[in-house]
Amino acid sequence: ETVMTQSPATLSVSPGERATLSCRASQGVAYSLAWFQQKPGQAPRLLISGASIRATGIPARFSGGGSGTEFTLTISSLQSEDFALYYCQQYYSWPLTFGGGTKVEIK
Amino acid sequence: EMQLVESGGGVVRPGGSLRLSCEASGFTFDDYGMSWVRQVPGKGLEWVSSINWKGFSIDYADSVKGRFNISRDNAKNSVYLEMSSVSAEDTALYHCVKLGVSAARSYMDVWGKGTTVTVSS
């Protein structure tokens, strides 16, 4: 099983600042990496697939990078609606696995 | 608008069975793989099972293998999760998820709001 490890668990950021979230895979997953945003009481929303491809309707301030075992999600200038929980997920091999999440909170 | 609506959740006794359903709309259902993902409130996401567009490629998490069965009816734009021999560890919100391609292993691009399963005596 490919274990996905996200860091940090919590990220405190001021509105307008840049946030960088990390996701590490225990074995290589090529570019088969997705990022999701989840707000309280809502289903997760796809932000990024293929490690760096923004989903339809996702603002350009969200960008993904990396390949293999190291990945990042960058939010260039945090807006109030971006404070949420973020998950990474690999779909390179079975079983599909998610990271434990990073909570982005207001500083 | 693409939409997934789950149903069938409820309270079930340990060792019991339950069938979850998910009805899709707003896209060509039989072009895409589908998955079930569960989430314990306040906890993370756990993939449960996936099925490809035709239903001949299926996989399960080890935690449910042999107890859960995923299936789909493309004529009804629906995917199902048959749960049996449930235990307290199966208590969760179950999300139906559309995959990005026809295969069973892909990114998850549309999520339903979920249906809650509670295993309790």
Short mmCIF file of N, CA, C and O in Angstrom, two decimals, chain A:
data_model
loop_
_atom_site.label_atom_id
_atom_site.label_comp_id
_atom_site.label_asym_id
_atom_site.label_seq_id
_atom_site.Cartn_x
_atom_site.Cartn_y
_atom_site.Cartn_z
N GLU A 1 0.84 -1.19 0.00
CA GLU A 1 0.00 0.00 0.00
C GLU A 1 0.88 1.25 0.00
O GLU A 1 1.87 1.32 0.72
N THR A 2 0.51 2.23 -0.79
CA THR A 2 1.23 3.50 -0.84
C THR A 2 0.67 4.43 0.23
O THR A 2 -0.50 4.81 0.18
N VAL A 3 1.51 4.75 1.20
CA VAL A 3 1.10 5.64 2.29
C VAL A 3 1.37 7.09 1.87
O VAL A 3 2.47 7.42 1.43
N MET A 4 0.34 7.91 2.03
CA MET A 4 0.44 9.34 1.68
C MET A 4 0.56 10.14 2.98
O MET A 4 -0.30 10.02 3.86
N THR A 5 1.60 10.94 3.09
CA THR A 5 1.84 11.73 4.30
C THR A 5 1.80 13.21 3.96
O THR A 5 2.57 13.68 3.12
N GLN A 6 0.89 13.94 4.61
CA GLN A 6 0.76 15.36 4.36
C GLN A 6 1.37 16.16 5.50
O GLN A 6 1.30 15.78 6.66
N SER A 7 1.97 17.28 5.14
CA SER A 7 2.53 18.18 6.14
C SER A 7 2.38 19.63 5.69
O SER A 7 2.35 19.91 4.49
N PRO A 8 2.25 20.55 6.68
CA PRO A 8 2.00 20.25 8.09
C PRO A 8 0.57 19.80 8.31
O PRO A 8 -0.24 19.85 7.38
N ALA A 9 0.23 19.39 9.51
CA ALA A 9 -1.14 19.01 9.81
C ALA A 9 -2.03 20.25 9.83
O ALA A 9 -3.19 20.19 9.41
N THR A 10 -1.49 21.34 10.33
CA THR A 10 -2.20 22.62 10.37
C THR A 10 -1.26 23.71 9.88
O THR A 10 -0.09 23.73 10.25
N LEU A 11 -1.80 24.59 9.05
CA LEU A 11 -1.04 25.71 8.51
C LEU A 11 -1.81 26.99 8.82
O LEU A 11 -2.95 27.14 8.40
N SER A 12 -1.18 27.88 9.57
CA SER A 12 -1.81 29.16 9.92
C SER A 12 -1.27 30.24 9.01
O SER A 12 -0.06 30.50 9.00
N VAL A 13 -2.17 30.85 8.26
CA VAL A 13 -1.77 31.81 7.23
C VAL A 13 -2.69 33.03 7.29
O VAL A 13 -3.90 32.89 7.54
N SER A 14 -2.14 34.20 7.02
CA SER A 14 -2.96 35.41 6.96
C SER A 14 -3.56 35.55 5.57
O SER A 14 -2.93 35.14 4.58
N PRO A 15 -4.76 36.10 5.47
CA PRO A 15 -5.35 36.35 4.14
C PRO A 15 -4.39 37.16 3.27
O PRO A 15 -3.75 38.10 3.74
N GLY A 16 -4.29 36.76 2.00
CA GLY A 16 -3.40 37.42 1.07
C GLY A 16 -2.01 36.81 0.99
O GLY A 16 -1.26 37.07 0.06
N GLU A 17 -1.68 35.99 1.99
CA GLU A 17 -0.37 35.34 1.99
C GLU A 17 -0.40 34.07 1.15
O GLU A 17 -1.44 33.56 0.77
N ARG A 18 0.80 33.56 0.92
CA ARG A 18 0.98 32.33 0.15
C ARG A 18 0.99 31.14 1.10
O ARG A 18 1.56 31.21 2.19
N ALA A 19 0.37 30.03 0.66
CA ALA A 19 0.38 28.81 1.45
C ALA A 19 0.93 27.68 0.59
O ALA A 19 0.55 27.53 -0.58
N THR A 20 1.83 26.90 1.18
CA THR A 20 2.39 25.76 0.47
C THR A 20 2.16 24.50 1.31
O THR A 20 2.62 24.41 2.45
N LEU A 21 1.45 23.55 0.74
CA LEU A 21 1.11 22.29 1.40
C LEU A 21 1.93 21.18 0.74
O LEU A 21 2.11 21.18 -0.49
N SER A 22 2.37 20.23 1.55
CA SER A 22 3.21 19.14 1.04
C SER A 22 2.52 17.80 1.17
O SER A 22 1.73 17.57 2.10
N CYS A 23 2.85 16.92 0.25
CA CYS A 23 2.31 15.56 0.24
C CYS A 23 3.43 14.65 -0.23
O CYS A 23 4.04 14.89 -1.28
N ARG A 24 3.70 13.62 0.56
CA ARG A 24 4.77 12.67 0.22
C ARG A 24 4.19 11.28 0.10
O ARG A 24 3.40 10.84 0.96
N ALA A 25 4.59 10.57 -0.94
CA ALA A 25 4.15 9.19 -1.16
C ALA A 25 5.26 8.23 -0.74
O ALA A 25 6.44 8.49 -0.98
N SER A 26 4.89 7.12 -0.12
CA SER A 26 5.87 6.15 0.36
C SER A 26 6.55 5.40 -0.78
O SER A 26 7.60 4.79 -0.60
N GLN A 27 5.94 5.43 -1.96
CA GLN A 27 6.55 4.89 -3.16
C GLN A 27 6.08 5.74 -4.34
O GLN A 27 5.10 6.46 -4.24
N GLY A 28 6.80 5.64 -5.45
CA GLY A 28 6.52 6.51 -6.57
C GLY A 28 5.12 6.33 -7.15
O GLY A 28 4.66 5.21 -7.33
N VAL A 29 4.46 7.48 -7.43
CA VAL A 29 3.14 7.45 -8.03
C VAL A 29 3.11 8.22 -9.35
O VAL A 29 2.04 8.57 -9.85
N ALA A 30 4.29 8.48 -9.89
CA ALA A 30 4.40 9.24 -11.16
C ALA A 30 3.67 10.58 -11.00
O ALA A 30 3.94 11.31 -10.06
N TYR A 31 2.74 10.86 -11.89
CA TYR A 31 1.95 12.10 -11.81
C TYR A 31 0.51 11.83 -11.38
O TYR A 31 -0.35 12.70 -11.48
N SER A 32 0.24 10.63 -10.87
CA SER A 32 -1.13 10.23 -10.54
C SER A 32 -1.50 10.70 -9.14
O SER A 32 -1.71 9.90 -8.21
N LEU A 33 -1.60 12.01 -9.00
CA LEU A 33 -1.82 12.62 -7.70
C LEU A 33 -2.90 13.69 -7.84
O LEU A 33 -2.86 14.51 -8.76
N ALA A 34 -3.85 13.65 -6.92
CA ALA A 34 -4.94 14.62 -6.92
C ALA A 34 -4.97 15.36 -5.59
O ALA A 34 -4.55 14.82 -4.56
N TRP A 35 -5.48 16.59 -5.63
CA TRP A 35 -5.69 17.40 -4.43
C TRP A 35 -7.18 17.75 -4.33
O TRP A 35 -7.82 18.07 -5.34
N PHE A 36 -7.68 17.70 -3.09
CA PHE A 36 -9.07 18.02 -2.82
C PHE A 36 -9.16 19.06 -1.71
O PHE A 36 -8.31 19.09 -0.81
N GLN A 37 -10.21 19.86 -1.78
CA GLN A 37 -10.54 20.81 -0.73
C GLN A 37 -11.84 20.36 -0.09
O GLN A 37 -12.78 19.99 -0.79
N GLN A 38 -11.90 20.39 1.24
CA GLN A 38 -13.14 20.07 1.92
C GLN A 38 -13.45 21.11 2.98
O GLN A 38 -12.60 21.41 3.82
N LYS A 39 -14.66 21.63 2.94
CA LYS A 39 -15.14 22.57 3.96
C LYS A 39 -16.13 21.86 4.86
O LYS A 39 -16.73 20.85 4.46
N PRO A 40 -16.30 22.35 6.10
CA PRO A 40 -17.21 21.67 7.05
C PRO A 40 -18.60 21.45 6.47
O PRO A 40 -19.20 22.36 5.89
N GLY A 41 -19.07 20.22 6.60
CA GLY A 41 -20.41 19.88 6.14
C GLY A 41 -20.55 19.70 4.65
O GLY A 41 -21.66 19.51 4.15
N GLN A 42 -19.43 19.76 3.92
CA GLN A 42 -19.47 19.62 2.47
C GLN A 42 -18.66 18.41 2.01
O GLN A 42 -17.77 17.95 2.72
N ALA A 43 -18.98 17.95 0.81
CA ALA A 43 -18.19 16.89 0.20
C ALA A 43 -16.86 17.47 -0.30
O ALA A 43 -16.76 18.67 -0.56
N PRO A 44 -15.85 16.63 -0.41
CA PRO A 44 -14.60 17.12 -1.01
C PRO A 44 -14.82 17.62 -2.43
O PRO A 44 -15.74 17.17 -3.13
N ARG A 45 -13.98 18.57 -2.84
CA ARG A 45 -14.02 19.13 -4.19
C ARG A 45 -12.66 18.94 -4.84
O ARG A 45 -11.64 19.29 -4.23
N LEU A 46 -12.65 18.43 -6.06
CA LEU A 46 -11.39 18.24 -6.78
C LEU A 46 -10.81 19.59 -7.16
O LEU A 46 -11.47 20.42 -7.77
N LEU A 47 -9.53 19.78 -6.80
CA LEU A 47 -8.80 20.98 -7.19
C LEU A 47 -7.84 20.70 -8.34
O LEU A 47 -7.78 21.43 -9.32
N ILE A 48 -7.07 19.63 -8.16
CA ILE A 48 -5.95 19.32 -9.05
C ILE A 48 -5.95 17.82 -9.35
O ILE A 48 -6.16 17.01 -8.44
N SER A 49 -5.72 17.45 -10.59
CA SER A 49 -5.44 16.06 -10.95
C SER A 49 -4.15 16.02 -11.75
O SER A 49 -3.64 17.08 -12.16
N GLY A 50 -3.61 14.82 -11.96
CA GLY A 50 -2.37 14.72 -12.72
C GLY A 50 -1.25 15.56 -12.13
O GLY A 50 -0.38 16.04 -12.87
N ALA A 51 -1.30 15.75 -10.84
CA ALA A 51 -0.31 16.50 -10.05
C ALA A 51 -0.35 18.02 -10.27
O ALA A 51 -0.01 18.78 -9.36
N SER A 52 -0.76 18.46 -11.47
CA SER A 52 -0.67 19.90 -11.73
C SER A 52 -1.79 20.45 -12.59
O SER A 52 -1.75 21.65 -12.95
N ILE A 53 -2.79 19.67 -12.93
CA ILE A 53 -3.87 20.11 -13.82
C ILE A 53 -5.06 20.59 -13.01
O ILE A 53 -5.71 19.80 -12.31
N ARG A 54 -5.33 21.88 -13.11
CA ARG A 54 -6.46 22.41 -12.35
C ARG A 54 -7.77 21.89 -12.91
O ARG A 54 -7.96 21.82 -14.13
N ALA A 55 -8.68 21.54 -11.99
CA ALA A 55 -10.00 21.09 -12.40
C ALA A 55 -10.82 22.28 -12.91
O ALA A 55 -10.48 23.44 -12.66
N THR A 56 -11.89 21.97 -13.60
CA THR A 56 -12.76 23.00 -14.16
C THR A 56 -13.26 23.95 -13.07
O THR A 56 -13.76 23.50 -12.04
N GLY A 57 -13.09 25.24 -13.31
CA GLY A 57 -13.61 26.23 -12.39
C GLY A 57 -12.72 26.55 -11.21
O GLY A 57 -13.08 27.40 -10.38
N ILE A 58 -11.58 25.91 -11.11
CA ILE A 58 -10.67 26.18 -9.99
C ILE A 58 -9.82 27.41 -10.31
O ILE A 58 -9.19 27.46 -11.36
N PRO A 59 -9.77 28.38 -9.39
CA PRO A 59 -9.03 29.61 -9.67
C PRO A 59 -7.54 29.37 -9.88
O PRO A 59 -6.96 28.42 -9.34
N ALA A 60 -6.92 30.25 -10.64
CA ALA A 60 -5.50 30.11 -10.99
C ALA A 60 -4.58 30.27 -9.79
O ALA A 60 -3.39 29.92 -9.88
N ARG A 61 -5.09 30.77 -8.67
CA ARG A 61 -4.22 30.90 -7.49
C ARG A 61 -3.86 29.53 -6.91
O ARG A 61 -2.94 29.43 -6.09
N PHE A 62 -4.58 28.49 -7.31
CA PHE A 62 -4.25 27.13 -6.89
C PHE A 62 -3.32 26.51 -7.94
O PHE A 62 -3.65 26.47 -9.13
N SER A 63 -2.18 26.00 -7.49
CA SER A 63 -1.29 25.32 -8.41
C SER A 63 -0.67 24.11 -7.74
O SER A 63 -0.40 24.11 -6.53
N GLY A 64 -0.49 23.07 -8.53
CA GLY A 64 0.09 21.84 -8.02
C GLY A 64 1.39 21.55 -8.73
O GLY A 64 1.57 21.91 -9.89
N GLY A 65 2.30 20.87 -8.02
CA GLY A 65 3.57 20.51 -8.62
C GLY A 65 4.11 19.23 -8.04
O GLY A 65 3.57 18.70 -7.06
N GLY A 66 5.17 18.75 -8.66
CA GLY A 66 5.85 17.56 -8.18
C GLY A 66 5.57 16.33 -9.03
O GLY A 66 4.73 16.34 -9.93
N SER A 67 6.29 15.26 -8.71
CA SER A 67 6.10 13.97 -9.37
C SER A 67 6.84 12.92 -8.55
O SER A 67 7.69 13.26 -7.72
N GLY A 68 6.49 11.68 -8.80
CA GLY A 68 7.17 10.60 -8.08
C GLY A 68 6.69 10.45 -6.65
O GLY A 68 5.63 9.85 -6.43
N THR A 69 7.44 11.01 -5.72
CA THR A 69 7.06 10.87 -4.31
C THR A 69 6.83 12.20 -3.59
O THR A 69 6.36 12.19 -2.46
N GLU A 70 7.18 13.31 -4.20
CA GLU A 70 7.05 14.61 -3.54
C GLU A 70 6.16 15.55 -4.34
O GLU A 70 6.40 15.79 -5.53
N PHE A 71 5.15 16.09 -3.66
CA PHE A 71 4.17 16.94 -4.32
C PHE A 71 3.86 18.15 -3.45
O PHE A 71 3.99 18.10 -2.21
N THR A 72 3.46 19.23 -4.11
CA THR A 72 3.04 20.43 -3.39
C THR A 72 1.77 21.00 -3.99
O THR A 72 1.51 20.87 -5.19
N LEU A 73 0.99 21.61 -3.11
CA LEU A 73 -0.15 22.42 -3.52
C LEU A 73 0.14 23.82 -3.01
O LEU A 73 0.39 24.00 -1.81
N THR A 74 0.13 24.79 -3.90
CA THR A 74 0.38 26.17 -3.53
C THR A 74 -0.86 27.01 -3.78
O THR A 74 -1.47 26.90 -4.85
N ILE A 75 -1.22 27.79 -2.79
CA ILE A 75 -2.29 28.78 -2.95
C ILE A 75 -1.58 30.13 -2.88
O ILE A 75 -1.02 30.50 -1.84
N SER A 76 -1.57 30.84 -4.00
CA SER A 76 -0.68 31.99 -4.13
C SER A 76 -1.06 33.16 -3.23
O SER A 76 -0.20 33.85 -2.70
N SER A 77 -2.34 33.40 -3.05
CA SER A 77 -2.80 34.52 -2.23
C SER A 77 -4.12 34.10 -1.59
O SER A 77 -5.16 34.11 -2.26
N LEU A 78 -4.05 33.72 -0.34
CA LEU A 78 -5.21 33.11 0.31
C LEU A 78 -6.39 34.06 0.40
O LEU A 78 -6.28 35.19 0.89
N GLN A 79 -7.53 33.55 -0.05
CA GLN A 79 -8.80 34.26 0.09
C GLN A 79 -9.56 33.64 1.26
O GLN A 79 -9.28 32.52 1.67
N SER A 80 -10.56 34.36 1.75
CA SER A 80 -11.31 33.88 2.92
C SER A 80 -11.94 32.51 2.66
O SER A 80 -12.01 31.68 3.55
N GLU A 81 -12.34 32.27 1.43
CA GLU A 81 -13.00 31.00 1.11
C GLU A 81 -12.03 29.83 0.99
O GLU A 81 -12.44 28.68 0.82
N ASP A 82 -10.74 30.10 1.07
CA ASP A 82 -9.74 29.04 0.94
C ASP A 82 -9.40 28.37 2.26
O ASP A 82 -8.68 27.36 2.28
N PHE A 83 -9.87 28.93 3.36
CA PHE A 83 -9.57 28.32 4.65
C PHE A 83 -10.44 27.08 4.79
O PHE A 83 -11.66 27.15 4.87
N ALA A 84 -9.76 25.93 4.79
CA ALA A 84 -10.45 24.64 4.66
C ALA A 84 -9.45 23.53 4.93
O ALA A 84 -8.30 23.77 5.29
N LEU A 85 -9.93 22.31 4.72
CA LEU A 85 -9.09 21.11 4.86
C LEU A 85 -8.71 20.66 3.45
O LEU A 85 -9.55 20.68 2.54
N TYR A 86 -7.45 20.25 3.29
CA TYR A 86 -6.96 19.82 1.99
C TYR A 86 -6.39 18.41 2.08
O TYR A 86 -5.64 18.09 3.01
N TYR A 87 -6.77 17.58 1.11
CA TYR A 87 -6.29 16.20 1.06
C TYR A 87 -5.57 15.94 -0.26
O TYR A 87 -6.00 16.43 -1.32
N CYS A 88 -4.53 15.13 -0.20
CA CYS A 88 -3.94 14.60 -1.43
C CYS A 88 -4.35 13.14 -1.55
O CYS A 88 -4.73 12.50 -0.55
N GLN A 89 -4.29 12.60 -2.76
CA GLN A 89 -4.69 11.22 -3.00
C GLN A 89 -3.93 10.69 -4.21
O GLN A 89 -3.81 11.38 -5.23
N GLN A 90 -3.43 9.47 -4.09
CA GLN A 90 -2.77 8.85 -5.23
C GLN A 90 -3.71 7.85 -5.90
O GLN A 90 -4.47 7.14 -5.22
N TYR A 91 -3.64 7.83 -7.24
CA TYR A 91 -4.43 6.85 -7.99
C TYR A 91 -3.53 6.08 -8.96
O TYR A 91 -3.98 5.61 -10.00
N TYR A 92 -2.29 5.93 -8.55
CA TYR A 92 -1.32 5.18 -9.38
C TYR A 92 -1.46 3.68 -9.19
O TYR A 92 -1.27 2.91 -10.14
N SER A 93 -1.78 3.26 -7.96
CA SER A 93 -1.85 1.84 -7.69
C SER A 93 -2.93 1.55 -6.66
O SER A 93 -3.32 2.42 -5.87
N TRP A 94 -3.39 0.29 -6.65
CA TRP A 94 -4.35 -0.15 -5.65
C TRP A 94 -3.61 -0.50 -4.34
O TRP A 94 -2.52 -1.07 -4.39
N PRO A 95 -4.22 -0.23 -3.20
CA PRO A 95 -5.47 0.51 -3.03
C PRO A 95 -5.26 2.00 -3.20
O PRO A 95 -4.17 2.53 -2.92
N LEU A 96 -6.27 2.70 -3.65
CA LEU A 96 -6.21 4.15 -3.72
C LEU A 96 -6.09 4.67 -2.28
O LEU A 96 -6.79 4.19 -1.39
N THR A 97 -5.22 5.63 -2.06
CA THR A 97 -4.97 6.11 -0.71
C THR A 97 -4.94 7.62 -0.63
O THR A 97 -4.49 8.30 -1.57
N PHE A 98 -5.41 8.11 0.50
CA PHE A 98 -5.46 9.54 0.78
C PHE A 98 -4.45 9.89 1.87
O PHE A 98 -4.14 9.07 2.74
N GLY A 99 -3.99 11.13 1.83
CA GLY A 99 -3.22 11.65 2.94
C GLY A 99 -4.15 12.00 4.10
O GLY A 99 -5.37 12.00 3.94
N GLY A 100 -3.55 12.29 5.25
CA GLY A 100 -4.33 12.58 6.43
C GLY A 100 -4.92 13.98 6.47
O GLY A 100 -5.74 14.28 7.33
N GLY A 101 -4.50 14.83 5.54
CA GLY A 101 -5.08 16.17 5.44
C GLY A 101 -4.23 17.25 6.06
O GLY A 101 -3.47 17.02 7.00
N THR A 102 -4.36 18.46 5.51
CA THR A 102 -3.76 19.67 6.08
C THR A 102 -4.88 20.68 6.25
O THR A 102 -5.60 20.97 5.30
N LYS A 103 -5.01 21.19 7.47
CA LYS A 103 -6.00 22.22 7.74
C LYS A 103 -5.35 23.58 7.56
O LYS A 103 -4.35 23.88 8.21
N VAL A 104 -5.91 24.39 6.69
CA VAL A 104 -5.41 25.75 6.49
C VAL A 104 -6.33 26.68 7.28
O VAL A 104 -7.53 26.78 6.98
N GLU A 105 -5.78 27.32 8.30
CA GLU A 105 -6.58 28.17 9.17
C GLU A 105 -6.09 29.60 9.13
O GLU A 105 -4.95 29.88 8.75
N ILE A 106 -6.96 30.49 9.57
CA ILE A 106 -6.64 31.92 9.57
C ILE A 106 -5.69 32.22 10.72
O ILE A 106 -5.93 31.84 11.87
N LYS A 107 -4.62 32.92 10.39
CA LYS A 107 -3.64 33.32 11.39
C LYS A 107 -4.11 34.58 12.12
O LYS A 107 -4.58 35.53 11.46
#
